[in-house]
Amino acid sequence: YANYAATEDTKDKVLATYPPFGFEFLPCEQVYNIGGEDDWKPFVQSLKDCGAEIVNFVGSPIPNFVNFLTAAQQLDYHPIYMVDANFYDANFLSQNTTGIADNVHIRLAFVPFEEADVNPATQKYLDLVSAKGGKVGLLGAQSTASFLLWATAAKACGDNLTQQCVFDEIAKIQDWTSGGLHAPTDPGTNMPPDCGIVVKPEGTKWVRVDPTVRGDFDCDESYVKPVTGPVVERAQLGPDRVSTKYVK
């Protein structure tokens, strides 16, 4: 992970929630410069010497992770990699012509764009973006989902469209998929989804790992775990997972 507040938060969430699933963390975590490194081989060698069989990389796919993967290939180090949804990126996929990212597993809450033929909501998103000459991307799909949530609440408010009314209407919504764009979520109680998808690159194509059926999600209540420790304390999160740090 990088020496940067956002990546440190993600790292702390991983450390807090992975052990219940059987993961054992070795004393060999590596901290890199958010702006990149001149040489990634010392980081790779340290993990290899430590015996790490799975590496969770927190940061950006390009250029940092691609440079790390290149160094790992040079040092003949081939662990399983686990990363977050920001690695579901067409530019990252295009860098995998030699297969250096074939062992990278990415968790998603959105149906992959490549499965639009079996998911009408995804196809609708692609059509809307294409019609305006826009760029398809996961952040765009997330923005679309957020706008749809707001629009649904605003419509319910009718002529009484105030900020408080929108918040009150969203608090009533406890099963939200943005019309099928993503896994069921619970914005009313601000809880994360207990469903997900894992994909990975194979060459320059995305391949499903879990579940294997296109358009489906793997769901289980046990997938949501409580987070404690520094990441919660820094933001001063309340029981509703909303930060109270700057509340007067």
PDB file of C-alpha atoms in Angstrom:
ATOM      1  CA  TYR A   1       0.000   0.000   0.000  1.00  0.00           C
ATOM      2  CA  ALA A   2       1.066   3.588  -0.556  1.00  0.00           C
ATOM      3  CA  ASN A   3       2.042   6.170   2.047  1.00  0.00           C
ATOM      4  CA  TYR A   4      -1.274   7.930   1.496  1.00  0.00           C
ATOM      5  CA  ALA A   5      -4.299   8.272   3.784  1.00  0.00           C
ATOM      6  CA  ALA A   6      -6.823   6.640   1.439  1.00  0.00           C
ATOM      7  CA  THR A   7      -4.667   3.591   0.745  1.00  0.00           C
ATOM      8  CA  GLU A   8      -3.830   3.245   4.430  1.00  0.00           C
ATOM      9  CA  ASP A   9      -7.559   3.202   5.228  1.00  0.00           C
ATOM     10  CA  THR A  10      -8.134   0.420   2.703  1.00  0.00           C
ATOM     11  CA  LYS A  11      -5.168  -1.510   4.103  1.00  0.00           C
ATOM     12  CA  ASP A  12      -6.587  -1.249   7.613  1.00  0.00           C
ATOM     13  CA  LYS A  13      -9.966  -2.568   6.423  1.00  0.00           C
ATOM     14  CA  VAL A  14      -8.241  -5.559   4.849  1.00  0.00           C
ATOM     15  CA  LEU A  15      -6.290  -6.292   8.032  1.00  0.00           C
ATOM     16  CA  ALA A  16      -9.477  -6.055  10.109  1.00  0.00           C
ATOM     17  CA  THR A  17     -11.776  -8.188   7.956  1.00  0.00           C
ATOM     18  CA  TYR A  18      -9.713 -10.886   6.191  1.00  0.00           C
ATOM     19  CA  PRO A  19      -8.612 -13.061   9.165  1.00  0.00           C
ATOM     20  CA  PRO A  20     -12.149 -14.456   9.802  1.00  0.00           C
ATOM     21  CA  PHE A  21     -11.948 -15.996   6.315  1.00  0.00           C
ATOM     22  CA  GLY A  22      -8.729 -17.827   7.123  1.00  0.00           C
ATOM     23  CA  PHE A  23      -6.122 -15.356   5.884  1.00  0.00           C
ATOM     24  CA  GLU A  24      -2.893 -15.151   7.862  1.00  0.00           C
ATOM     25  CA  PHE A  25      -0.880 -11.959   7.429  1.00  0.00           C
ATOM     26  CA  LEU A  26       2.891 -12.250   7.410  1.00  0.00           C
ATOM     27  CA  PRO A  27       5.154  -9.563   8.921  1.00  0.00           C
ATOM     28  CA  CYS A  28       6.315  -8.265   5.568  1.00  0.00           C
ATOM     29  CA  GLU A  29       3.972  -5.475   4.499  1.00  0.00           C
ATOM     30  CA  GLN A  30       5.508  -3.075   2.001  1.00  0.00           C
ATOM     31  CA  VAL A  31       4.870   0.686   1.908  1.00  0.00           C
ATOM     32  CA  TYR A  32       5.594   2.450  -1.392  1.00  0.00           C
ATOM     33  CA  ASN A  33       5.595   6.069  -2.507  1.00  0.00           C
ATOM     34  CA  ILE A  34       2.213   7.202  -3.834  1.00  0.00           C
ATOM     35  CA  GLY A  35       4.092   8.868  -6.687  1.00  0.00           C
ATOM     36  CA  GLY A  36       5.801   5.597  -7.634  1.00  0.00           C
ATOM     37  CA  GLU A  37       9.209   3.985  -7.176  1.00  0.00           C
ATOM     38  CA  ASP A  38      12.401   4.024  -9.237  1.00  0.00           C
ATOM     39  CA  ASP A  39      12.831   0.299  -8.675  1.00  0.00           C
ATOM     40  CA  TRP A  40      10.088  -2.109  -7.574  1.00  0.00           C
ATOM     41  CA  LYS A  41      12.306  -5.172  -7.379  1.00  0.00           C
ATOM     42  CA  PRO A  42      13.248  -4.673  -3.684  1.00  0.00           C
ATOM     43  CA  PHE A  43       9.525  -4.683  -2.803  1.00  0.00           C
ATOM     44  CA  VAL A  44       8.960  -7.850  -4.800  1.00  0.00           C
ATOM     45  CA  GLN A  45      12.041  -9.556  -3.371  1.00  0.00           C
ATOM     46  CA  SER A  46      10.963  -8.782   0.203  1.00  0.00           C
ATOM     47  CA  LEU A  47       7.564 -10.402  -0.362  1.00  0.00           C
ATOM     48  CA  LYS A  48       9.125 -13.375  -2.105  1.00  0.00           C
ATOM     49  CA  ASP A  49      11.668 -13.895   0.692  1.00  0.00           C
ATOM     50  CA  CYS A  50       8.886 -13.583   3.256  1.00  0.00           C
ATOM     51  CA  GLY A  51       6.968 -16.427   1.617  1.00  0.00           C
ATOM     52  CA  ALA A  52       3.817 -14.460   0.793  1.00  0.00           C
ATOM     53  CA  GLU A  53       1.540 -16.641  -1.343  1.00  0.00           C
ATOM     54  CA  ILE A  54      -1.163 -13.968  -1.747  1.00  0.00           C
ATOM     55  CA  VAL A  55      -0.496 -10.245  -2.157  1.00  0.00           C
ATOM     56  CA  ASN A  56      -3.161  -7.614  -1.572  1.00  0.00           C
ATOM     57  CA  PHE A  57      -2.085  -4.523  -3.509  1.00  0.00           C
ATOM     58  CA  VAL A  58      -3.694  -1.195  -2.597  1.00  0.00           C
ATOM     59  CA  GLY A  59      -3.313   1.737  -4.966  1.00  0.00           C
ATOM     60  CA  SER A  60      -3.706   2.416  -8.670  1.00  0.00           C
ATOM     61  CA  PRO A  61      -3.323  -0.111 -11.486  1.00  0.00           C
ATOM     62  CA  ILE A  62      -1.300   2.204 -13.733  1.00  0.00           C
ATOM     63  CA  PRO A  63       1.588   2.807 -13.464  1.00  0.00           C
ATOM     64  CA  ASN A  64       2.404   1.532  -9.972  1.00  0.00           C
ATOM     65  CA  PHE A  65       0.884  -1.935 -10.061  1.00  0.00           C
ATOM     66  CA  VAL A  66       1.930  -2.618 -13.653  1.00  0.00           C
ATOM     67  CA  ASN A  67       5.500  -1.680 -12.709  1.00  0.00           C
ATOM     68  CA  PHE A  68       5.277  -3.958  -9.656  1.00  0.00           C
ATOM     69  CA  LEU A  69       4.005  -6.845 -11.813  1.00  0.00           C
ATOM     70  CA  THR A  70       6.818  -6.302 -14.304  1.00  0.00           C
ATOM     71  CA  ALA A  71       9.364  -6.518 -11.493  1.00  0.00           C
ATOM     72  CA  ALA A  72       7.652  -9.651 -10.151  1.00  0.00           C
ATOM     73  CA  GLN A  73       7.912 -11.303 -13.552  1.00  0.00           C
ATOM     74  CA  GLN A  74      11.598 -10.425 -13.738  1.00  0.00           C
ATOM     75  CA  LEU A  75      12.183 -12.025 -10.314  1.00  0.00           C
ATOM     76  CA  ASP A  76      10.067 -15.105 -11.081  1.00  0.00           C
ATOM     77  CA  TYR A  77       7.550 -14.317  -8.321  1.00  0.00           C
ATOM     78  CA  HIS A  78       3.995 -15.432  -9.089  1.00  0.00           C
ATOM     79  CA  PRO A  79       1.634 -15.099  -6.118  1.00  0.00           C
ATOM     80  CA  ILE A  80      -2.135 -14.691  -6.248  1.00  0.00           C
ATOM     81  CA  TYR A  81      -3.038 -10.985  -6.244  1.00  0.00           C
ATOM     82  CA  MET A  82      -6.146  -9.464  -4.689  1.00  0.00           C
ATOM     83  CA  VAL A  83      -7.174  -5.904  -5.556  1.00  0.00           C
ATOM     84  CA  ASP A  84     -10.215  -3.633  -5.443  1.00  0.00           C
ATOM     85  CA  ALA A  85     -12.709  -2.529  -8.073  1.00  0.00           C
ATOM     86  CA  ASN A  86     -10.622   0.387  -9.381  1.00  0.00           C
ATOM     87  CA  PHE A  87      -8.458  -2.223 -11.142  1.00  0.00           C
ATOM     88  CA  TYR A  88     -11.396  -3.113 -13.402  1.00  0.00           C
ATOM     89  CA  ASP A  89     -10.006  -0.707 -15.956  1.00  0.00           C
ATOM     90  CA  ALA A  90      -9.669  -1.048 -19.725  1.00  0.00           C
ATOM     91  CA  ASN A  91      -6.242   0.590 -19.740  1.00  0.00           C
ATOM     92  CA  PHE A  92      -4.969  -1.853 -17.126  1.00  0.00           C
ATOM     93  CA  LEU A  93      -6.352  -4.770 -19.141  1.00  0.00           C
ATOM     94  CA  SER A  94      -4.627  -3.531 -22.285  1.00  0.00           C
ATOM     95  CA  GLN A  95      -1.260  -3.740 -20.470  1.00  0.00           C
ATOM     96  CA  ASN A  96      -1.619  -7.493 -19.978  1.00  0.00           C
ATOM     97  CA  THR A  97      -0.417  -8.592 -23.406  1.00  0.00           C
ATOM     98  CA  THR A  98       2.258 -10.814 -21.825  1.00  0.00           C
ATOM     99  CA  GLY A  99      -0.009 -12.217 -19.105  1.00  0.00           C
ATOM    100  CA  ILE A 100       1.697 -10.539 -16.144  1.00  0.00           C
ATOM    101  CA  ALA A 101      -1.738  -9.773 -14.622  1.00  0.00           C
ATOM    102  CA  ASP A 102      -3.327 -13.178 -15.200  1.00  0.00           C
ATOM    103  CA  ASN A 103      -3.260 -13.911 -11.454  1.00  0.00           C
ATOM    104  CA  VAL A 104      -4.891 -10.625 -10.410  1.00  0.00           C
ATOM    105  CA  HIS A 105      -8.314 -11.083  -8.785  1.00  0.00           C
ATOM    106  CA  ILE A 106     -10.643  -8.074  -8.718  1.00  0.00           C
ATOM    107  CA  ARG A 107     -13.764  -7.811  -6.582  1.00  0.00           C
ATOM    108  CA  LEU A 108     -16.775  -6.032  -8.056  1.00  0.00           C
ATOM    109  CA  ALA A 109     -20.277  -5.063  -6.971  1.00  0.00           C
ATOM    110  CA  PHE A 110     -21.300  -4.034 -10.521  1.00  0.00           C
ATOM    111  CA  VAL A 111     -22.145  -6.380 -13.379  1.00  0.00           C
ATOM    112  CA  PRO A 112     -19.152  -6.310 -15.768  1.00  0.00           C
ATOM    113  CA  PHE A 113     -19.708  -4.309 -18.936  1.00  0.00           C
ATOM    114  CA  GLU A 114     -18.845  -7.373 -21.007  1.00  0.00           C
ATOM    115  CA  GLU A 115     -22.057  -8.995 -19.739  1.00  0.00           C
ATOM    116  CA  ALA A 116     -24.416  -6.310 -21.005  1.00  0.00           C
ATOM    117  CA  ASP A 117     -26.045  -8.884 -23.292  1.00  0.00           C
ATOM    118  CA  VAL A 118     -27.489 -10.671 -20.236  1.00  0.00           C
ATOM    119  CA  ASN A 119     -28.128  -7.564 -18.100  1.00  0.00           C
ATOM    120  CA  PRO A 120     -30.417  -4.879 -19.580  1.00  0.00           C
ATOM    121  CA  ALA A 121     -29.393  -2.198 -17.041  1.00  0.00           C
ATOM    122  CA  THR A 122     -25.741  -2.498 -18.037  1.00  0.00           C
ATOM    123  CA  GLN A 123     -26.683  -2.300 -21.709  1.00  0.00           C
ATOM    124  CA  LYS A 124     -28.749   0.817 -21.023  1.00  0.00           C
ATOM    125  CA  TYR A 125     -25.778   2.470 -19.315  1.00  0.00           C
ATOM    126  CA  LEU A 126     -23.515   1.636 -22.258  1.00  0.00           C
ATOM    127  CA  ASP A 127     -26.088   2.955 -24.733  1.00  0.00           C
ATOM    128  CA  LEU A 128     -26.501   6.248 -22.852  1.00  0.00           C
ATOM    129  CA  VAL A 129     -22.757   6.860 -22.673  1.00  0.00           C
ATOM    130  CA  SER A 130     -22.185   5.821 -26.281  1.00  0.00           C
ATOM    131  CA  ALA A 131     -24.945   8.132 -27.534  1.00  0.00           C
ATOM    132  CA  LYS A 132     -23.096  11.112 -26.053  1.00  0.00           C
ATOM    133  CA  GLY A 133     -19.636   9.963 -27.120  1.00  0.00           C
ATOM    134  CA  GLY A 134     -18.620   9.492 -23.496  1.00  0.00           C
ATOM    135  CA  LYS A 135     -16.137   7.149 -21.856  1.00  0.00           C
ATOM    136  CA  VAL A 136     -17.388   3.909 -20.363  1.00  0.00           C
ATOM    137  CA  GLY A 137     -15.944   3.245 -16.918  1.00  0.00           C
ATOM    138  CA  LEU A 138     -16.788   1.912 -13.490  1.00  0.00           C
ATOM    139  CA  LEU A 139     -16.742   5.403 -11.963  1.00  0.00           C
ATOM    140  CA  GLY A 140     -19.292   6.438 -14.569  1.00  0.00           C
ATOM    141  CA  ALA A 141     -21.532   3.514 -13.682  1.00  0.00           C
ATOM    142  CA  GLN A 142     -21.212   4.406  -9.993  1.00  0.00           C
ATOM    143  CA  SER A 143     -22.116   8.027 -10.757  1.00  0.00           C
ATOM    144  CA  THR A 144     -25.133   6.839 -12.733  1.00  0.00           C
ATOM    145  CA  ALA A 145     -26.242   4.692  -9.796  1.00  0.00           C
ATOM    146  CA  SER A 146     -25.888   7.646  -7.415  1.00  0.00           C
ATOM    147  CA  PHE A 147     -27.871   9.912  -9.722  1.00  0.00           C
ATOM    148  CA  LEU A 148     -30.642   7.328 -10.057  1.00  0.00           C
ATOM    149  CA  LEU A 149     -30.850   7.028  -6.268  1.00  0.00           C
ATOM    150  CA  TRP A 150     -31.158  10.816  -5.950  1.00  0.00           C
ATOM    151  CA  ALA A 151     -33.693  11.008  -8.792  1.00  0.00           C
ATOM    152  CA  THR A 152     -35.841   8.280  -7.217  1.00  0.00           C
ATOM    153  CA  ALA A 153     -35.920  10.148  -3.911  1.00  0.00           C
ATOM    154  CA  ALA A 154     -36.490  13.515  -5.630  1.00  0.00           C
ATOM    155  CA  LYS A 155     -39.443  12.098  -7.569  1.00  0.00           C
ATOM    156  CA  ALA A 156     -40.981  10.835  -4.316  1.00  0.00           C
ATOM    157  CA  CYS A 157     -40.622  14.318  -2.816  1.00  0.00           C
ATOM    158  CA  GLY A 158     -42.606  15.894  -5.647  1.00  0.00           C
ATOM    159  CA  ASP A 159     -43.184  19.612  -5.087  1.00  0.00           C
ATOM    160  CA  ASN A 160     -41.562  19.370  -1.646  1.00  0.00           C
ATOM    161  CA  LEU A 161     -38.064  18.943  -3.075  1.00  0.00           C
ATOM    162  CA  THR A 162     -35.735  19.836  -0.242  1.00  0.00           C
ATOM    163  CA  GLN A 163     -32.439  18.365   0.879  1.00  0.00           C
ATOM    164  CA  GLN A 164     -34.045  16.910   3.993  1.00  0.00           C
ATOM    165  CA  CYS A 165     -36.860  15.350   2.009  1.00  0.00           C
ATOM    166  CA  VAL A 166     -34.365  13.621  -0.293  1.00  0.00           C
ATOM    167  CA  PHE A 167     -32.456  12.276   2.719  1.00  0.00           C
ATOM    168  CA  ASP A 168     -35.704  11.093   4.313  1.00  0.00           C
ATOM    169  CA  GLU A 169     -36.807   9.284   1.148  1.00  0.00           C
ATOM    170  CA  ILE A 170     -33.413   7.616   0.696  1.00  0.00           C
ATOM    171  CA  ALA A 171     -33.651   6.395   4.299  1.00  0.00           C
ATOM    172  CA  LYS A 172     -36.715   4.387   3.230  1.00  0.00           C
ATOM    173  CA  ILE A 173     -34.859   2.559   0.448  1.00  0.00           C
ATOM    174  CA  GLN A 174     -33.370  -0.714   1.650  1.00  0.00           C
ATOM    175  CA  ASP A 175     -33.113  -2.759  -1.542  1.00  0.00           C
ATOM    176  CA  TRP A 176     -31.371  -0.789  -4.276  1.00  0.00           C
ATOM    177  CA  THR A 177     -29.743  -2.091  -7.463  1.00  0.00           C
ATOM    178  CA  SER A 178     -30.075   1.003  -9.711  1.00  0.00           C
ATOM    179  CA  GLY A 179     -32.383  -0.975 -11.938  1.00  0.00           C
ATOM    180  CA  GLY A 180     -29.993  -3.928 -12.032  1.00  0.00           C
ATOM    181  CA  LEU A 181     -26.625  -2.201 -12.498  1.00  0.00           C
ATOM    182  CA  HIS A 182     -25.125  -3.654  -9.328  1.00  0.00           C
ATOM    183  CA  ALA A 183     -25.573  -5.971  -6.368  1.00  0.00           C
ATOM    184  CA  PRO A 184     -28.431  -5.255  -3.945  1.00  0.00           C
ATOM    185  CA  THR A 185     -27.486  -2.508  -1.504  1.00  0.00           C
ATOM    186  CA  ASP A 186     -29.127  -0.914   1.523  1.00  0.00           C
ATOM    187  CA  PRO A 187     -28.690   2.868   1.275  1.00  0.00           C
ATOM    188  CA  GLY A 188     -31.410   3.435   3.874  1.00  0.00           C
ATOM    189  CA  THR A 189     -29.235   2.042   6.649  1.00  0.00           C
ATOM    190  CA  ASN A 190     -25.914   2.802   4.899  1.00  0.00           C
ATOM    191  CA  MET A 191     -24.790  -0.820   4.803  1.00  0.00           C
ATOM    192  CA  PRO A 192     -22.523  -2.425   2.187  1.00  0.00           C
ATOM    193  CA  PRO A 193     -23.730  -5.235  -0.085  1.00  0.00           C
ATOM    194  CA  ASP A 194     -23.201  -8.853   0.908  1.00  0.00           C
ATOM    195  CA  CYS A 195     -22.982  -9.859  -2.750  1.00  0.00           C
ATOM    196  CA  GLY A 196     -20.103  -9.615  -5.169  1.00  0.00           C
ATOM    197  CA  ILE A 197     -18.309 -10.835  -8.266  1.00  0.00           C
ATOM    198  CA  VAL A 198     -14.652 -11.732  -8.764  1.00  0.00           C
ATOM    199  CA  VAL A 199     -13.059 -11.281 -12.187  1.00  0.00           C
ATOM    200  CA  LYS A 200      -9.500 -11.477 -13.449  1.00  0.00           C
ATOM    201  CA  PRO A 201      -7.618 -10.762 -16.666  1.00  0.00           C
ATOM    202  CA  GLU A 202      -6.627 -13.521 -19.030  1.00  0.00           C
ATOM    203  CA  GLY A 203      -4.530 -11.800 -21.608  1.00  0.00           C
ATOM    204  CA  THR A 204      -6.590  -8.816 -22.748  1.00  0.00           C
ATOM    205  CA  LYS A 205      -9.970 -10.277 -21.766  1.00  0.00           C
ATOM    206  CA  TRP A 206     -11.858 -10.245 -18.466  1.00  0.00           C
ATOM    207  CA  VAL A 207     -12.783 -13.678 -17.109  1.00  0.00           C
ATOM    208  CA  ARG A 208     -15.230 -14.483 -14.320  1.00  0.00           C
ATOM    209  CA  VAL A 209     -13.853 -16.365 -11.329  1.00  0.00           C
ATOM    210  CA  ASP A 210     -16.835 -16.327  -8.958  1.00  0.00           C
ATOM    211  CA  PRO A 211     -19.648 -16.971  -9.566  1.00  0.00           C
ATOM    212  CA  THR A 212     -19.153 -18.500 -12.981  1.00  0.00           C
ATOM    213  CA  VAL A 213     -22.655 -17.764 -14.320  1.00  0.00           C
ATOM    214  CA  ARG A 214     -22.717 -14.518 -16.298  1.00  0.00           C
ATOM    215  CA  GLY A 215     -24.844 -11.802 -14.719  1.00  0.00           C
ATOM    216  CA  ASP A 216     -25.011 -13.537 -11.316  1.00  0.00           C
ATOM    217  CA  PHE A 217     -23.659 -12.509  -7.908  1.00  0.00           C
ATOM    218  CA  ASP A 218     -22.205 -14.585  -5.083  1.00  0.00           C
ATOM    219  CA  CYS A 219     -24.183 -13.586  -1.978  1.00  0.00           C
ATOM    220  CA  ASP A 220     -23.776 -14.495   1.683  1.00  0.00           C
ATOM    221  CA  GLU A 221     -24.483 -12.479   4.838  1.00  0.00           C
ATOM    222  CA  SER A 222     -21.156 -13.638   6.269  1.00  0.00           C
ATOM    223  CA  TYR A 223     -19.292 -11.632   3.608  1.00  0.00           C
ATOM    224  CA  VAL A 224     -19.946  -8.408   5.559  1.00  0.00           C
ATOM    225  CA  LYS A 225     -17.647  -8.053   8.550  1.00  0.00           C
ATOM    226  CA  PRO A 226     -17.357  -5.295  11.172  1.00  0.00           C
ATOM    227  CA  VAL A 227     -14.339  -3.031  10.946  1.00  0.00           C
ATOM    228  CA  THR A 228     -12.546  -1.793  14.040  1.00  0.00           C
ATOM    229  CA  GLY A 229      -9.282  -0.053  14.748  1.00  0.00           C
ATOM    230  CA  PRO A 230      -7.493   2.972  13.276  1.00  0.00           C
ATOM    231  CA  VAL A 231      -9.636   3.345  10.152  1.00  0.00           C
ATOM    232  CA  VAL A 232     -12.765   3.757  12.283  1.00  0.00           C
ATOM    233  CA  GLU A 233     -11.071   5.914  14.894  1.00  0.00           C
ATOM    234  CA  ARG A 234      -9.555   8.317  12.346  1.00  0.00           C
ATOM    235  CA  ALA A 235     -12.929   9.077  10.802  1.00  0.00           C
ATOM    236  CA  GLN A 236     -14.774   8.883  14.138  1.00  0.00           C
ATOM    237  CA  LEU A 237     -17.473   6.722  12.601  1.00  0.00           C
ATOM    238  CA  GLY A 238     -20.801   6.381  14.353  1.00  0.00           C
ATOM    239  CA  PRO A 239     -22.906   3.180  14.467  1.00  0.00           C
ATOM    240  CA  ASP A 240     -24.475   4.217  11.141  1.00  0.00           C
ATOM    241  CA  ARG A 241     -20.981   4.278   9.546  1.00  0.00           C
ATOM    242  CA  VAL A 242     -21.209   8.067   9.065  1.00  0.00           C
ATOM    243  CA  SER A 243     -18.215  10.150  10.094  1.00  0.00           C
ATOM    244  CA  THR A 244     -18.728  12.460  13.036  1.00  0.00           C
ATOM    245  CA  LYS A 245     -15.210  13.912  12.983  1.00  0.00           C
ATOM    246  CA  TYR A 246     -16.235  17.362  11.762  1.00  0.00           C
ATOM    247  CA  VAL A 247     -19.697  17.526  13.302  1.00  0.00           C
ATOM    248  CA  LYS A 248     -20.059  20.526  15.573  1.00  0.00           C
TER     249      LYS A 248
END
